[in-house]
């Protein structure tokens, strides 16, 4: 329930009309400890229904809401919101709950894909996590290979042009000539490796 006095009275009246016998009013925000919520859950018995004015009075995120609803289900209890079409004691309420779960799963996948896309972009810019940093970016490596294939530059000249060691020149050339070995570049990256393009 809200801590605003006028809004609290409105909510209490609505809860009373809905047949709620015991009311718990949280005095703090739903971020952090929720002593009244824990008291309410502890007082519930199988077959009871947890009724709230709004779902945001129960949880601040979809993840938290689904976790609490799963806990209620495990207790043999139901959940009902007075201002939203969620009543897990009914078939429609169960459907809404399943939709919410699907939305949460979709949201998690989007977050994961965005995170992986950012990591791949950083990797391709030369950012590394642990180990030795790459001397050449993908663009520089491709340019070095083009110069090498032209036949106009020696390994020493390429080393000087790109500010790298001769061994880096040899390795970059070898990877370009052995495409099947490109997977070595993503060794140790079991997740990102599947998203990386092979060396050209």
PDB file of C-alpha atoms in Angstrom:
ATOM      1  CA  UNK A   1       0.000   0.000   0.000  1.00  0.00           C
ATOM      2  CA  UNK A   2       1.007   3.616  -0.520  1.00  0.00           C
ATOM      3  CA  UNK A   3       2.193   5.667   2.457  1.00  0.00           C
ATOM      4  CA  UNK A   4       0.320   8.756   1.234  1.00  0.00           C
ATOM      5  CA  UNK A   5      -2.563   9.188   3.710  1.00  0.00           C
ATOM      6  CA  UNK A   6      -5.310   9.986   1.202  1.00  0.00           C
ATOM      7  CA  UNK A   7      -4.181   7.269  -1.190  1.00  0.00           C
ATOM      8  CA  UNK A   8      -3.858   4.817   1.691  1.00  0.00           C
ATOM      9  CA  UNK A   9      -7.511   5.371   2.686  1.00  0.00           C
ATOM     10  CA  UNK A  10      -8.569   4.843  -0.925  1.00  0.00           C
ATOM     11  CA  UNK A  11      -6.629   1.608  -1.091  1.00  0.00           C
ATOM     12  CA  UNK A  12      -7.923   0.371   2.281  1.00  0.00           C
ATOM     13  CA  UNK A  13     -11.516   1.005   1.162  1.00  0.00           C
ATOM     14  CA  UNK A  14     -10.937  -0.868  -2.098  1.00  0.00           C
ATOM     15  CA  UNK A  15      -9.314  -3.784  -0.269  1.00  0.00           C
ATOM     16  CA  UNK A  16     -12.199  -3.916   2.221  1.00  0.00           C
ATOM     17  CA  UNK A  17     -14.762  -3.982  -0.611  1.00  0.00           C
ATOM     18  CA  UNK A  18     -12.797  -6.845  -2.158  1.00  0.00           C
ATOM     19  CA  UNK A  19     -13.263  -8.843   1.048  1.00  0.00           C
ATOM     20  CA  UNK A  20      -9.698  -8.561   2.373  1.00  0.00           C
ATOM     21  CA  UNK A  21      -9.666  -9.521   6.055  1.00  0.00           C
ATOM     22  CA  UNK A  22      -6.120  -8.517   7.027  1.00  0.00           C
ATOM     23  CA  UNK A  23      -4.237  -5.499   5.652  1.00  0.00           C
ATOM     24  CA  UNK A  24      -0.469  -4.998   5.727  1.00  0.00           C
ATOM     25  CA  UNK A  25       0.813  -1.470   5.014  1.00  0.00           C
ATOM     26  CA  UNK A  26       4.479  -1.178   4.068  1.00  0.00           C
ATOM     27  CA  UNK A  27       6.051   2.018   5.388  1.00  0.00           C
ATOM     28  CA  UNK A  28       9.169   1.785   3.213  1.00  0.00           C
ATOM     29  CA  UNK A  29       9.704   1.555  -0.547  1.00  0.00           C
ATOM     30  CA  UNK A  30       9.716  -1.826  -2.240  1.00  0.00           C
ATOM     31  CA  UNK A  31      13.462  -1.522  -2.756  1.00  0.00           C
ATOM     32  CA  UNK A  32      15.357  -3.300  -0.006  1.00  0.00           C
ATOM     33  CA  UNK A  33      13.873  -5.000   3.063  1.00  0.00           C
ATOM     34  CA  UNK A  34      10.103  -5.542   3.003  1.00  0.00           C
ATOM     35  CA  UNK A  35       9.143  -6.480   6.595  1.00  0.00           C
ATOM     36  CA  UNK A  36       5.378  -6.114   6.089  1.00  0.00           C
ATOM     37  CA  UNK A  37       5.447  -8.163   2.896  1.00  0.00           C
ATOM     38  CA  UNK A  38       7.366 -10.895   4.710  1.00  0.00           C
ATOM     39  CA  UNK A  39       4.805 -10.766   7.556  1.00  0.00           C
ATOM     40  CA  UNK A  40       1.977 -11.059   5.049  1.00  0.00           C
ATOM     41  CA  UNK A  41       3.577 -14.049   3.339  1.00  0.00           C
ATOM     42  CA  UNK A  42       4.320 -15.719   6.673  1.00  0.00           C
ATOM     43  CA  UNK A  43       0.678 -15.369   7.730  1.00  0.00           C
ATOM     44  CA  UNK A  44      -0.722 -16.996   4.599  1.00  0.00           C
ATOM     45  CA  UNK A  45      -2.109 -20.516   4.501  1.00  0.00           C
ATOM     46  CA  UNK A  46      -2.894 -22.806   1.569  1.00  0.00           C
ATOM     47  CA  UNK A  47      -5.885 -21.449  -0.333  1.00  0.00           C
ATOM     48  CA  UNK A  48      -5.336 -17.825   0.756  1.00  0.00           C
ATOM     49  CA  UNK A  49      -5.183 -15.001  -1.777  1.00  0.00           C
ATOM     50  CA  UNK A  50      -2.673 -12.137  -1.587  1.00  0.00           C
ATOM     51  CA  UNK A  51      -4.552  -9.026  -2.775  1.00  0.00           C
ATOM     52  CA  UNK A  52      -2.801  -5.782  -3.699  1.00  0.00           C
ATOM     53  CA  UNK A  53      -4.028  -2.425  -4.985  1.00  0.00           C
ATOM     54  CA  UNK A  54      -1.425  -2.408  -7.744  1.00  0.00           C
ATOM     55  CA  UNK A  55       1.300  -4.837  -8.779  1.00  0.00           C
ATOM     56  CA  UNK A  56       3.964  -2.183  -8.230  1.00  0.00           C
ATOM     57  CA  UNK A  57       3.029  -2.331  -4.525  1.00  0.00           C
ATOM     58  CA  UNK A  58       4.299  -5.896  -4.512  1.00  0.00           C
ATOM     59  CA  UNK A  59       7.441  -5.605  -6.651  1.00  0.00           C
ATOM     60  CA  UNK A  60       9.410  -2.991  -8.567  1.00  0.00           C
ATOM     61  CA  UNK A  61      10.525  -5.287 -11.386  1.00  0.00           C
ATOM     62  CA  UNK A  62       8.984  -8.059 -13.450  1.00  0.00           C
ATOM     63  CA  UNK A  63      11.682 -10.422 -12.207  1.00  0.00           C
ATOM     64  CA  UNK A  64      10.781  -9.742  -8.563  1.00  0.00           C
ATOM     65  CA  UNK A  65       7.071 -10.063  -9.308  1.00  0.00           C
ATOM     66  CA  UNK A  66       7.464 -13.443 -11.002  1.00  0.00           C
ATOM     67  CA  UNK A  67       9.685 -14.658  -8.159  1.00  0.00           C
ATOM     68  CA  UNK A  68       7.040 -13.711  -5.584  1.00  0.00           C
ATOM     69  CA  UNK A  69       4.233 -15.249  -7.639  1.00  0.00           C
ATOM     70  CA  UNK A  70       6.236 -18.460  -7.950  1.00  0.00           C
ATOM     71  CA  UNK A  71       6.687 -18.456  -4.162  1.00  0.00           C
ATOM     72  CA  UNK A  72       2.949 -18.000  -3.666  1.00  0.00           C
ATOM     73  CA  UNK A  73       2.214 -20.848  -6.052  1.00  0.00           C
ATOM     74  CA  UNK A  74       4.562 -23.087  -4.088  1.00  0.00           C
ATOM     75  CA  UNK A  75       2.630 -22.199  -0.913  1.00  0.00           C
ATOM     76  CA  UNK A  76      -0.651 -23.128  -2.566  1.00  0.00           C
ATOM     77  CA  UNK A  77      -1.789 -19.496  -2.536  1.00  0.00           C
ATOM     78  CA  UNK A  78      -3.076 -17.138  -5.231  1.00  0.00           C
ATOM     79  CA  UNK A  79      -2.477 -13.524  -6.145  1.00  0.00           C
ATOM     80  CA  UNK A  80      -4.878 -10.797  -7.220  1.00  0.00           C
ATOM     81  CA  UNK A  81      -4.384  -7.171  -8.240  1.00  0.00           C
ATOM     82  CA  UNK A  82      -7.403  -4.876  -7.882  1.00  0.00           C
ATOM     83  CA  UNK A  83      -6.390  -2.500 -10.668  1.00  0.00           C
ATOM     84  CA  UNK A  84      -4.836  -4.920 -13.195  1.00  0.00           C
ATOM     85  CA  UNK A  85      -6.222  -8.063 -14.846  1.00  0.00           C
ATOM     86  CA  UNK A  86      -4.121 -10.437 -12.777  1.00  0.00           C
ATOM     87  CA  UNK A  87      -5.848 -13.053 -10.646  1.00  0.00           C
ATOM     88  CA  UNK A  88      -3.927 -16.319 -10.545  1.00  0.00           C
ATOM     89  CA  UNK A  89      -6.945 -18.136  -9.095  1.00  0.00           C
ATOM     90  CA  UNK A  90      -8.640 -17.844 -12.511  1.00  0.00           C
ATOM     91  CA  UNK A  91      -7.782 -19.251 -15.940  1.00  0.00           C
ATOM     92  CA  UNK A  92      -7.420 -15.741 -17.408  1.00  0.00           C
ATOM     93  CA  UNK A  93      -5.101 -14.770 -14.559  1.00  0.00           C
ATOM     94  CA  UNK A  94      -2.931 -17.823 -15.224  1.00  0.00           C
ATOM     95  CA  UNK A  95      -2.761 -16.828 -18.892  1.00  0.00           C
ATOM     96  CA  UNK A  96      -1.694 -13.286 -17.984  1.00  0.00           C
ATOM     97  CA  UNK A  97       0.960 -14.731 -15.670  1.00  0.00           C
ATOM     98  CA  UNK A  98       2.308 -16.924 -18.477  1.00  0.00           C
ATOM     99  CA  UNK A  99       2.434 -13.901 -20.782  1.00  0.00           C
ATOM    100  CA  UNK A 100       4.351 -11.952 -18.128  1.00  0.00           C
ATOM    101  CA  UNK A 101       6.794 -14.842 -17.826  1.00  0.00           C
ATOM    102  CA  UNK A 102       7.302 -14.902 -21.600  1.00  0.00           C
ATOM    103  CA  UNK A 103       7.885 -11.129 -21.615  1.00  0.00           C
ATOM    104  CA  UNK A 104      10.482 -11.512 -18.848  1.00  0.00           C
ATOM    105  CA  UNK A 105      12.267 -14.270 -20.774  1.00  0.00           C
ATOM    106  CA  UNK A 106      12.209 -12.158 -23.945  1.00  0.00           C
ATOM    107  CA  UNK A 107      13.616  -9.193 -21.986  1.00  0.00           C
ATOM    108  CA  UNK A 108      16.449 -11.346 -20.600  1.00  0.00           C
ATOM    109  CA  UNK A 109      17.334 -12.558 -24.106  1.00  0.00           C
ATOM    110  CA  UNK A 110      17.369  -9.006 -25.458  1.00  0.00           C
ATOM    111  CA  UNK A 111      19.660  -7.869 -22.640  1.00  0.00           C
ATOM    112  CA  UNK A 112      21.995 -10.825 -23.269  1.00  0.00           C
ATOM    113  CA  UNK A 113      22.099 -10.212 -27.023  1.00  0.00           C
ATOM    114  CA  UNK A 114      22.815  -6.503 -26.523  1.00  0.00           C
ATOM    115  CA  UNK A 115      25.610  -7.349 -24.088  1.00  0.00           C
ATOM    116  CA  UNK A 116      27.151  -9.871 -26.503  1.00  0.00           C
ATOM    117  CA  UNK A 117      26.878  -7.424 -29.414  1.00  0.00           C
ATOM    118  CA  UNK A 118      28.726  -4.808 -27.340  1.00  0.00           C
ATOM    119  CA  UNK A 119      31.441  -7.299 -26.383  1.00  0.00           C
ATOM    120  CA  UNK A 120      31.901  -8.450 -29.981  1.00  0.00           C
ATOM    121  CA  UNK A 121      32.194  -4.833 -31.142  1.00  0.00           C
ATOM    122  CA  UNK A 122      34.750  -4.145 -28.399  1.00  0.00           C
ATOM    123  CA  UNK A 123      36.699  -7.296 -29.297  1.00  0.00           C
ATOM    124  CA  UNK A 124      36.816  -6.283 -32.939  1.00  0.00           C
ATOM    125  CA  UNK A 125      38.163  -2.877 -31.874  1.00  0.00           C
ATOM    126  CA  UNK A 126      41.033  -4.643 -30.149  1.00  0.00           C
ATOM    127  CA  UNK A 127      39.717  -4.672 -26.567  1.00  0.00           C
ATOM    128  CA  UNK A 128      40.782  -7.792 -24.677  1.00  0.00           C
ATOM    129  CA  UNK A 129      39.848  -9.324 -21.342  1.00  0.00           C
ATOM    130  CA  UNK A 130      42.914 -10.931 -19.804  1.00  0.00           C
ATOM    131  CA  UNK A 131      45.948 -12.191 -21.669  1.00  0.00           C
ATOM    132  CA  UNK A 132      48.028  -9.992 -23.950  1.00  0.00           C
ATOM    133  CA  UNK A 133      46.350  -7.123 -25.841  1.00  0.00           C
ATOM    134  CA  UNK A 134      46.232  -7.390 -29.621  1.00  0.00           C
ATOM    135  CA  UNK A 135      48.751  -5.271 -31.460  1.00  0.00           C
ATOM    136  CA  UNK A 136      46.680  -4.913 -34.634  1.00  0.00           C
ATOM    137  CA  UNK A 137      42.971  -4.221 -34.995  1.00  0.00           C
ATOM    138  CA  UNK A 138      41.010  -6.292 -37.523  1.00  0.00           C
ATOM    139  CA  UNK A 139      41.157  -3.387 -39.993  1.00  0.00           C
ATOM    140  CA  UNK A 140      44.933  -3.027 -39.644  1.00  0.00           C
ATOM    141  CA  UNK A 141      45.414  -6.780 -39.977  1.00  0.00           C
ATOM    142  CA  UNK A 142      43.402  -6.812 -43.215  1.00  0.00           C
ATOM    143  CA  UNK A 143      45.385  -3.847 -44.575  1.00  0.00           C
ATOM    144  CA  UNK A 144      48.668  -5.534 -43.671  1.00  0.00           C
ATOM    145  CA  UNK A 145      47.590  -8.675 -45.539  1.00  0.00           C
ATOM    146  CA  UNK A 146      46.656  -6.617 -48.608  1.00  0.00           C
ATOM    147  CA  UNK A 147      50.042  -4.906 -48.563  1.00  0.00           C
ATOM    148  CA  UNK A 148      51.815  -8.240 -48.168  1.00  0.00           C
ATOM    149  CA  UNK A 149      49.894  -9.756 -51.077  1.00  0.00           C
ATOM    150  CA  UNK A 150      50.843  -6.820 -53.305  1.00  0.00           C
ATOM    151  CA  UNK A 151      54.458  -7.986 -53.157  1.00  0.00           C
ATOM    152  CA  UNK A 152      55.779  -4.429 -52.797  1.00  0.00           C
ATOM    153  CA  UNK A 153      56.623  -4.592 -49.100  1.00  0.00           C
ATOM    154  CA  UNK A 154      59.032  -6.743 -47.115  1.00  0.00           C
ATOM    155  CA  UNK A 155      58.191  -8.088 -43.673  1.00  0.00           C
ATOM    156  CA  UNK A 156      60.548  -5.529 -42.135  1.00  0.00           C
ATOM    157  CA  UNK A 157      58.793  -2.678 -43.944  1.00  0.00           C
ATOM    158  CA  UNK A 158      55.364  -3.927 -42.875  1.00  0.00           C
ATOM    159  CA  UNK A 159      56.590  -4.185 -39.301  1.00  0.00           C
ATOM    160  CA  UNK A 160      57.713  -0.571 -39.416  1.00  0.00           C
ATOM    161  CA  UNK A 161      54.587   0.655 -41.211  1.00  0.00           C
ATOM    162  CA  UNK A 162      52.155  -0.928 -38.735  1.00  0.00           C
ATOM    163  CA  UNK A 163      54.242  -0.467 -35.603  1.00  0.00           C
ATOM    164  CA  UNK A 164      54.377  -4.161 -34.764  1.00  0.00           C
ATOM    165  CA  UNK A 165      56.988  -6.877 -34.478  1.00  0.00           C
ATOM    166  CA  UNK A 166      58.034  -9.051 -37.421  1.00  0.00           C
ATOM    167  CA  UNK A 167      56.554 -12.046 -35.601  1.00  0.00           C
ATOM    168  CA  UNK A 168      53.174 -10.255 -35.622  1.00  0.00           C
ATOM    169  CA  UNK A 169      53.516  -9.737 -39.368  1.00  0.00           C
ATOM    170  CA  UNK A 170      54.263 -13.461 -39.838  1.00  0.00           C
ATOM    171  CA  UNK A 171      51.371 -14.497 -37.608  1.00  0.00           C
ATOM    172  CA  UNK A 172      48.878 -12.156 -39.297  1.00  0.00           C
ATOM    173  CA  UNK A 173      49.929 -13.417 -42.720  1.00  0.00           C
ATOM    174  CA  UNK A 174      49.780 -17.043 -41.609  1.00  0.00           C
ATOM    175  CA  UNK A 175      46.240 -16.629 -40.244  1.00  0.00           C
ATOM    176  CA  UNK A 176      45.148 -15.003 -43.507  1.00  0.00           C
ATOM    177  CA  UNK A 177      46.596 -17.892 -45.515  1.00  0.00           C
ATOM    178  CA  UNK A 178      45.065 -20.501 -43.212  1.00  0.00           C
ATOM    179  CA  UNK A 179      41.372 -19.563 -42.769  1.00  0.00           C
ATOM    180  CA  UNK A 180      40.623 -22.778 -40.904  1.00  0.00           C
ATOM    181  CA  UNK A 181      43.000 -21.614 -38.162  1.00  0.00           C
ATOM    182  CA  UNK A 182      41.025 -18.399 -37.613  1.00  0.00           C
ATOM    183  CA  UNK A 183      39.302 -20.057 -34.686  1.00  0.00           C
ATOM    184  CA  UNK A 184      42.558 -19.603 -32.785  1.00  0.00           C
ATOM    185  CA  UNK A 185      41.751 -15.914 -32.598  1.00  0.00           C
ATOM    186  CA  UNK A 186      38.651 -16.628 -30.543  1.00  0.00           C
ATOM    187  CA  UNK A 187      40.207 -19.348 -28.403  1.00  0.00           C
ATOM    188  CA  UNK A 188      38.980 -19.004 -24.834  1.00  0.00           C
ATOM    189  CA  UNK A 189      35.814 -17.204 -25.960  1.00  0.00           C
ATOM    190  CA  UNK A 190      33.188 -19.984 -25.933  1.00  0.00           C
ATOM    191  CA  UNK A 191      30.292 -17.481 -26.070  1.00  0.00           C
ATOM    192  CA  UNK A 192      31.675 -14.693 -28.243  1.00  0.00           C
ATOM    193  CA  UNK A 193      33.429 -17.131 -30.574  1.00  0.00           C
ATOM    194  CA  UNK A 194      30.110 -18.173 -32.120  1.00  0.00           C
ATOM    195  CA  UNK A 195      29.429 -14.522 -33.038  1.00  0.00           C
ATOM    196  CA  UNK A 196      32.863 -13.694 -34.427  1.00  0.00           C
ATOM    197  CA  UNK A 197      33.568 -13.491 -38.168  1.00  0.00           C
ATOM    198  CA  UNK A 198      36.552 -15.534 -39.377  1.00  0.00           C
ATOM    199  CA  UNK A 199      39.701 -13.637 -40.330  1.00  0.00           C
ATOM    200  CA  UNK A 200      39.830 -12.565 -43.949  1.00  0.00           C
TER     201      UNK A 200
END
